[in-house]
Amino acid sequence: MLLEYIEPVFRPPSEWKSLILQVTNGCSWNNCTFCDMYTQPQKQFRAQKLDKIEQDILLAAESGYPISRVFLADGDAMSLPFNRLKAMCELINTHLPSVTRISSYCLPRNLKNKTVEQLAELRQMGLSLLYVGCESGDDEVLTRIQKGEDYQSSVEALHKIKQAGMKSSVMILMGLGGVKLSKQHAIASAKLMNETQPDYLSTLVVTLPLGTERMDAAFDGKFELPNQQGLLAEMHTLLTHLELTKTIFRSDHASNYLVLKGVLGKDKPQLVQQVTQALQGMVPLRQEWQRGL
């Protein structure tokens, strides 16, 4: 099976076995100062035509490969209107009846013009998991990075997802507030998670492979990423302020120095202890050459 993609194409690590169906190209917002994912000229945002999407689905169906999960790429598939999303789910259900889960990245703003009832209908058609890049719960950090969202917009989106019977997987970017805003970034992010109780929570470390120019401008001329100890201290602050009941937590992305896995809240004491031991130099950490995007 060989589908044609407009590269680069990104997906969550957990979707590595999924059929990647490129229903949009790029990101409709594409203003975040920390993100270089869709800045190349060929990644200018546009929606793929429905007949092209159907061709890709048919090609996948004809391949004979067992397909149980589909991820709707690129970074902004949920920006598409409800009727377009419904039509795509219908095509997947018709031609790939073995699919049990459809998922997508989702910006909080994507859901403002979609009702709970519409999302519930998409859920019934298999679109059951949304990866929400909240990045931070702190409004000052969100303003500086030009996220175009705030604490309240994230709350409203995550509540709407839960009301529709969908699952949410939230991403928080460690280090996003720099050294100066590290503590308030962690505390506000924990507050956001406590209020919304997502099904999944993952943390990544902000990485700037193409340089710090845009982040420097956002932070008054100089963005200072916390060092290893600073990032561990930020994680300690986040974990100690989290009051979750049944959220699967992962901090195992390649960008992290310390791998953490558990369920919050039952595993909170053990996770906090792991970070405390790491701060004391008692736990081996990833070396720089072992880290990546």
Coordinates of N, CA and C in Angstrom, one line a residue, residues 1-5 9-12 14-23 53-63 65-73 88 91-93 95-104:
M1 N 0.9 -1.2 0.0 CA 0.0 0.0 0.0 C 0.9 1.2 0.0
L2 N 0.6 2.1 -0.9 CA 1.5 3.4 -1.0 C 0.5 4.6 -1.2
L3 N 0.3 5.3 -0.1 CA -0.5 6.5 -0.2 C 0.5 7.7 -0.4
E4 N 0.0 8.7 -1.1 CA 0.8 9.9 -1.4 C 0.5 10.9 -0.3
Y5 N 1.6 11.4 0.3 CA 1.5 12.4 1.4 C 2.2 13.6 1.0
V9 N 4.7 14.7 7.5 CA 3.4 14.3 8.2 C 3.8 13.9 9.6
F10 N 3.0 14.4 10.6 CA 3.2 14.1 12.0 C 2.1 13.3 12.6
R11 N 2.3 12.5 13.6 CA 1.3 11.8 14.3 C 1.7 11.6 15.7
P12 N 0.7 11.3 16.6 CA 1.1 11.0 18.0 C 1.8 9.7 18.0
S14 N 1.5 7.2 19.8 CA 0.6 6.0 20.0 C -0.2 5.6 18.8
E15 N -0.1 6.4 17.7 CA -0.7 6.0 16.5 C 0.2 5.4 15.5
W16 N 1.2 4.7 15.9 CA 2.2 4.2 15.0 C 1.7 3.0 14.2
K17 N 0.7 2.4 14.7 CA 0.1 1.2 14.0 C -1.1 1.7 13.1
S18 N -1.5 2.9 13.2 CA -2.7 3.4 12.5 C -2.5 3.7 11.0
L19 N -3.6 3.6 10.3 CA -3.6 4.2 8.9 C -3.6 5.7 9.1
I20 N -2.6 6.4 8.5 CA -2.5 7.8 8.5 C -3.2 8.4 7.3
L21 N -4.4 9.0 7.5 CA -5.2 9.5 6.4 C -5.1 11.0 6.4
Q22 N -4.4 11.5 5.4 CA -4.2 13.0 5.3 C -5.4 13.7 4.7
V23 N -6.2 14.2 5.6 CA -7.5 14.8 5.2 C -7.3 16.4 5.2
I53 N -9.7 11.8 -0.6 CA -9.7 11.0 0.6 C -10.3 9.6 0.4
E54 N -11.4 9.6 -0.5 CA -12.0 8.3 -0.8 C -11.1 7.4 -1.5
Q55 N -10.3 8.0 -2.4 CA -9.3 7.2 -3.2 C -8.3 6.6 -2.2
D56 N -7.8 7.3 -1.3 CA -6.9 6.8 -0.3 C -7.5 5.7 0.6
I57 N -8.8 5.9 1.0 CA -9.4 4.8 1.7 C -9.6 3.6 0.9
L58 N -10.0 3.7 -0.3 CA -10.2 2.6 -1.2 C -8.8 1.8 -1.4
L59 N -7.8 2.6 -1.6 CA -6.4 2.0 -1.8 C -6.0 1.2 -0.5
A60 N -6.3 1.8 0.7 CA -6.0 1.1 1.9 C -6.9 -0.2 2.0
A61 N -8.1 -0.1 1.6 CA -9.0 -1.3 1.7 C -8.6 -2.4 0.7
E62 N -8.1 -2.0 -0.5 CA -7.7 -3.0 -1.5 C -6.3 -3.6 -1.1
S63 N -5.6 -3.0 -0.2 CA -4.2 -3.5 0.1 C -4.3 -4.8 0.8
Y65 N -4.2 -5.1 4.0 CA -3.6 -5.0 5.3 C -4.7 -4.9 6.4
P66 N -4.5 -5.5 7.5 CA -5.5 -5.4 8.6 C -5.4 -4.0 9.2
I67 N -6.5 -3.2 9.1 CA -6.5 -1.9 9.6 C -7.6 -1.7 10.7
S68 N -7.2 -1.4 11.9 CA -8.2 -1.3 13.0 C -8.3 0.1 13.5
R69 N -7.3 1.0 13.2 CA -7.3 2.4 13.6 C -6.9 3.3 12.5
V70 N -7.6 4.5 12.5 CA -7.3 5.5 11.5 C -7.0 6.8 12.2
F71 N -5.9 7.5 11.8 CA -5.6 8.8 12.4 C -5.8 9.8 11.3
L72 N -6.6 10.8 11.5 CA -6.8 11.9 10.6 C -5.8 13.0 10.7
A73 N -4.9 13.0 9.7 CA -3.8 14.0 9.7 C -4.3 15.2 8.8
M88 N -16.4 11.7 5.9 CA -15.2 10.9 5.9 C -15.4 9.7 6.8
L91 N -17.3 7.1 4.9 CA -16.4 6.4 3.9 C -15.5 5.3 4.6
I92 N -15.0 5.7 5.8 CA -14.2 4.7 6.5 C -15.0 3.5 7.0
N93 N -16.2 3.8 7.5 CA -17.1 2.7 8.0 C -17.5 1.8 6.8
H95 N -15.9 1.3 3.8 CA -14.8 0.6 3.1 C -13.8 -0.1 4.0
L96 N -13.8 0.4 5.3 CA -12.8 -0.2 6.2 C -13.6 -0.7 7.5
P97 N -14.5 -1.6 7.3 CA -15.4 -2.0 8.4 C -14.6 -2.6 9.6
S98 N -13.4 -2.9 9.5 CA -12.6 -3.5 10.6 C -12.1 -2.4 11.6
V99 N -12.2 -1.1 11.1 CA -11.7 0.0 12.0 C -12.6 0.2 13.2
T100 N -11.9 0.2 14.4 CA -12.6 0.3 15.6 C -12.4 1.7 16.3
R101 N -11.4 2.5 15.8 CA -11.2 3.8 16.3 C -10.6 4.7 15.3
I102 N -11.2 5.9 15.3 CA -10.7 7.0 14.4 C -10.3 8.1 15.4
S103 N -9.2 8.8 15.1 CA -8.7 9.8 16.0 C -8.1 11.0 15.2
S104 N -7.8 12.1 15.9 CA -7.4 13.3 15.2 C -6.7 14.2 16.3

